[in-house]
Amino acid sequence: MIRTHAFRAVVVLTVGMSAAFGPAATALAAAPPAATSSVVVNTDNRSLGLRNVVNARDAGGYQTTDGRTVRTGLVFRTGDLSKAGDADLAELTSLNVRAVHDLRTSYEQQLLGVDKVPAGATEYHDDVIGQAPPQVMASTLSAGTDLYRAFITAPGASEAFANVLRDIAYNPGGVLFHCTAGKDRTGWTAAVLLTILGVDRDTVTYDYLLSNYYRNATDGDMMNGVTKAALDSAFDQANQSYGSFDNYVRDGLKLSADDITALKTKLLA
């Protein structure tokens, strides 16, 4: 048992260190993905402009298939907040962030540091992959398709994602969620949210691939960036495990019809 815990810790820390100390600190050089017709907010306005927090952006600003728009200023996605400076925290406070959901494992928190939370916000720890089997953890070093399938199948993962989504639905203030790099666990959370709200798949993929732009990752660099294939594998696993995405939301995440209505009422204009 001790050996298993030690192995899991080494794997998770390797992932965390690589994501945290990758090329994201350099100036943006990569071009963003081509925007779909449903993109309402451009990359400059989407960015939160935080100095010491990577991949920090608004999760809204997209049009749904029925013509409504996902409101901005309510949901935010970022990398970890352990190195957030005073100016960063002041900006998050000005955005009325009232809840911070940390999707990292306890090992990542120990290595990289716990979050610095803006004044007035409550922090929640929603560990997505900490209970995954060691063999699954060993396959996640490159943040590839096995990791994304584990978002659907790993013990505790659905509960972690659901906790964030319910808080978004019912919290009267702004909600921020993050992992280490703000690209994989965070990326799937955002993809699920936008899909529930009715944003088309191409636009959901666009939002997901923006991590390459904000982290200045090169094509195929899964340690520091993301690929469409990884996101597709999570959607595929949801279909395999539950029969459809809607069933995944209902039976996997266990979000009720009232939860979905609350999300749409809060976030759609």
Short mmCIF file of C-alpha atoms in Angstrom, two decimals, residues 6-202:
data_model
loop_
_atom_site.label_atom_id
_atom_site.label_comp_id
_atom_site.label_asym_id
_atom_site.label_seq_id
_atom_site.Cartn_x
_atom_site.Cartn_y
_atom_site.Cartn_z
CA ALA A 6 4.52 6.53 -3.32
CA PHE A 7 4.25 5.58 -7.00
CA ARG A 8 1.08 7.62 -7.42
CA ALA A 9 2.73 10.59 -5.75
CA VAL A 10 5.77 10.45 -8.06
CA VAL A 11 3.60 10.28 -11.16
CA VAL A 12 1.32 13.12 -10.12
CA LEU A 13 4.22 15.32 -9.04
CA THR A 14 5.94 14.76 -12.38
CA VAL A 15 2.81 15.86 -14.20
CA GLY A 16 2.39 18.83 -11.91
CA MET A 17 5.97 20.01 -12.21
CA SER A 18 5.99 19.70 -15.99
CA ALA A 19 2.74 21.60 -16.32
CA ALA A 20 3.75 24.25 -13.85
CA PHE A 21 7.22 24.93 -15.21
CA GLY A 22 6.56 24.55 -18.93
CA PRO A 23 6.80 27.35 -21.51
CA ALA A 24 3.69 29.13 -20.32
CA ALA A 25 5.68 31.91 -18.69
CA THR A 26 7.02 33.14 -22.02
CA ALA A 27 5.29 35.73 -24.17
CA LEU A 28 2.47 34.48 -26.37
CA ALA A 29 3.82 33.37 -29.73
CA ALA A 30 1.46 30.66 -30.96
CA ALA A 31 -1.55 31.79 -32.94
CA PRO A 32 -4.96 31.02 -31.43
CA PRO A 33 -7.15 28.45 -33.17
CA ALA A 34 -9.50 29.73 -35.85
CA ALA A 35 -12.59 31.16 -34.19
CA THR A 36 -16.00 29.74 -35.05
CA SER A 37 -18.99 31.95 -35.80
CA SER A 38 -20.19 31.32 -32.24
CA VAL A 39 -17.21 33.06 -30.60
CA VAL A 40 -18.42 36.38 -29.18
CA VAL A 41 -15.38 37.46 -27.11
CA ASN A 42 -11.88 37.66 -28.60
CA THR A 43 -8.73 36.31 -26.99
CA ASP A 44 -7.58 39.67 -25.61
CA ASN A 45 -10.87 40.41 -23.88
CA ARG A 46 -11.21 36.82 -22.68
CA SER A 47 -7.88 36.91 -20.83
CA LEU A 48 -8.01 38.00 -17.19
CA GLY A 49 -4.57 39.58 -17.53
CA LEU A 50 -3.16 38.00 -14.37
CA ARG A 51 0.62 38.28 -14.03
CA ASN A 52 1.40 35.17 -11.99
CA VAL A 53 -1.45 32.81 -12.91
CA VAL A 54 -1.30 30.98 -16.23
CA ASN A 55 -4.14 30.36 -18.66
CA ALA A 56 -6.50 32.66 -16.78
CA ARG A 57 -9.63 33.50 -18.76
CA ASP A 58 -13.36 33.98 -18.79
CA ALA A 59 -15.34 30.83 -19.60
CA GLY A 60 -18.22 32.71 -21.22
CA GLY A 61 -18.62 34.69 -24.40
CA TYR A 62 -19.96 31.99 -26.71
CA GLN A 63 -23.23 31.73 -28.60
CA THR A 64 -25.37 28.60 -28.19
CA THR A 65 -27.05 26.68 -30.99
CA ASP A 66 -30.39 28.28 -30.10
CA GLY A 67 -29.03 31.82 -30.38
CA ARG A 68 -28.44 32.67 -26.74
CA THR A 69 -25.09 33.81 -25.33
CA VAL A 70 -23.08 32.45 -22.40
CA ARG A 71 -22.66 35.38 -20.04
CA THR A 72 -19.19 36.62 -19.17
CA GLY A 73 -18.04 37.71 -15.73
CA LEU A 74 -19.50 34.72 -13.89
CA VAL A 75 -17.26 31.70 -14.51
CA PHE A 76 -13.48 31.72 -14.76
CA ARG A 77 -10.86 29.07 -15.56
CA THR A 78 -7.17 29.31 -14.69
CA GLY A 79 -4.01 27.48 -13.72
CA ASP A 80 -3.25 27.09 -10.03
CA LEU A 81 -3.31 30.13 -7.76
CA SER A 82 -0.36 29.22 -5.56
CA LYS A 83 1.78 32.01 -6.99
CA ALA A 84 -0.93 34.63 -7.39
CA GLY A 85 0.30 38.09 -6.48
CA ASP A 86 -1.57 40.83 -4.67
CA ALA A 87 -2.59 42.45 -7.97
CA ASP A 88 -3.87 39.11 -9.26
CA LEU A 89 -5.96 38.55 -6.15
CA ALA A 90 -7.27 42.10 -6.29
CA GLU A 91 -8.38 41.52 -9.89
CA LEU A 92 -10.19 38.33 -8.92
CA THR A 93 -11.87 40.16 -6.07
CA SER A 94 -13.00 42.87 -8.48
CA LEU A 95 -14.50 40.11 -10.64
CA ASN A 96 -16.59 39.03 -7.64
CA VAL A 97 -15.00 35.58 -7.42
CA ARG A 98 -16.71 33.96 -4.44
CA ALA A 99 -15.63 30.35 -4.90
CA VAL A 100 -12.36 28.73 -5.98
CA HIS A 101 -12.41 25.04 -6.92
CA ASP A 102 -9.00 23.34 -6.90
CA LEU A 103 -9.08 20.18 -9.05
CA ARG A 104 -5.51 19.18 -8.19
CA THR A 105 -4.42 16.21 -6.12
CA SER A 106 -3.14 16.68 -2.59
CA TYR A 107 0.33 15.75 -3.90
CA GLU A 108 0.24 18.68 -6.33
CA GLN A 109 -0.87 21.00 -3.58
CA GLN A 110 2.03 19.86 -1.40
CA LEU A 111 4.57 20.33 -4.17
CA LEU A 112 3.37 23.52 -5.81
CA GLY A 113 1.67 25.14 -2.84
CA VAL A 114 -1.89 25.71 -1.78
CA ASP A 115 -3.98 28.37 -3.45
CA LYS A 116 -3.87 32.02 -2.60
CA VAL A 117 -7.55 32.88 -2.53
CA PRO A 118 -9.06 36.32 -3.22
CA ALA A 119 -10.69 38.10 -0.32
CA GLY A 120 -14.21 36.94 0.36
CA ALA A 121 -13.88 33.69 -1.62
CA THR A 122 -14.30 30.16 -0.30
CA GLU A 123 -11.91 27.44 -1.46
CA TYR A 124 -12.98 23.90 -2.30
CA HIS A 125 -10.74 20.89 -3.02
CA ASP A 126 -12.26 18.66 -5.71
CA ASP A 127 -9.55 16.11 -6.50
CA VAL A 128 -10.32 14.59 -9.91
CA ILE A 129 -7.64 11.93 -10.39
CA GLY A 130 -6.22 11.26 -6.94
CA GLN A 131 -8.14 7.99 -6.65
CA ALA A 132 -7.22 6.70 -10.11
CA PRO A 133 -5.41 3.33 -10.19
CA PRO A 134 -1.60 3.52 -10.39
CA GLN A 135 -1.57 2.04 -13.89
CA VAL A 136 -3.84 4.85 -15.04
CA MET A 137 -1.67 7.43 -13.32
CA ALA A 138 1.41 6.01 -15.07
CA SER A 139 -0.21 6.64 -18.44
CA THR A 140 -0.97 10.28 -17.72
CA LEU A 141 2.53 11.74 -17.91
CA SER A 142 1.80 13.11 -21.37
CA ALA A 143 -1.79 14.06 -20.52
CA GLY A 144 -3.06 11.94 -23.39
CA THR A 145 -6.23 10.03 -24.11
CA ASP A 146 -5.93 7.62 -21.16
CA LEU A 147 -6.05 10.55 -18.77
CA TYR A 148 -9.10 12.00 -20.47
CA ARG A 149 -10.91 8.67 -20.40
CA ALA A 150 -10.13 8.51 -16.69
CA PHE A 151 -12.04 11.77 -16.26
CA ILE A 152 -15.11 9.62 -16.93
CA THR A 153 -14.11 6.35 -15.28
CA ALA A 154 -11.82 7.15 -12.33
CA PRO A 155 -13.32 6.89 -8.84
CA GLY A 156 -14.23 10.33 -7.54
CA ALA A 157 -13.79 12.12 -10.87
CA SER A 158 -17.47 12.60 -11.67
CA GLU A 159 -18.17 13.78 -8.14
CA ALA A 160 -15.38 16.35 -8.39
CA PHE A 161 -16.61 17.74 -11.70
CA ALA A 162 -20.22 17.76 -10.48
CA ASN A 163 -19.28 19.73 -7.38
CA VAL A 164 -17.94 22.53 -9.56
CA LEU A 165 -20.95 22.56 -11.88
CA ARG A 166 -23.47 22.65 -9.04
CA ASP A 167 -21.63 25.51 -7.39
CA ILE A 168 -21.66 27.42 -10.67
CA ALA A 169 -25.40 26.84 -10.89
CA TYR A 170 -26.31 28.04 -7.41
CA ASN A 171 -23.53 30.34 -6.23
CA PRO A 172 -24.70 33.96 -6.44
CA GLY A 173 -21.15 35.15 -7.13
CA GLY A 174 -18.39 34.29 -9.56
CA VAL A 175 -16.90 30.79 -9.58
CA LEU A 176 -13.31 29.97 -10.56
CA PHE A 177 -12.03 26.45 -11.21
CA HIS A 178 -8.49 25.32 -11.94
CA CYS A 179 -6.01 22.47 -11.90
CA THR A 180 -2.25 22.97 -12.27
CA ALA A 181 -1.91 24.16 -15.85
CA GLY A 182 -5.57 25.00 -16.39
CA LYS A 183 -5.74 22.82 -19.49
CA ASP A 184 -6.75 19.18 -18.86
CA ARG A 185 -9.01 18.77 -15.82
CA THR A 186 -9.96 22.39 -16.19
CA GLY A 187 -10.44 21.94 -19.93
CA TRP A 188 -12.86 19.04 -19.48
CA THR A 189 -14.83 20.96 -16.84
CA ALA A 190 -15.26 23.87 -19.24
CA ALA A 191 -16.14 21.54 -22.12
CA VAL A 192 -18.84 19.85 -20.07
CA LEU A 193 -20.24 23.18 -18.91
CA LEU A 194 -20.39 24.70 -22.39
CA THR A 195 -21.91 21.55 -23.87
CA ILE A 196 -24.62 21.49 -21.21
CA LEU A 197 -25.39 25.12 -22.02
CA GLY A 198 -25.85 24.31 -25.70
CA VAL A 199 -22.59 25.51 -27.26
CA ASP A 200 -21.75 23.51 -30.41
CA ARG A 201 -18.92 20.98 -30.35
CA ASP A 202 -16.62 22.91 -32.71
#
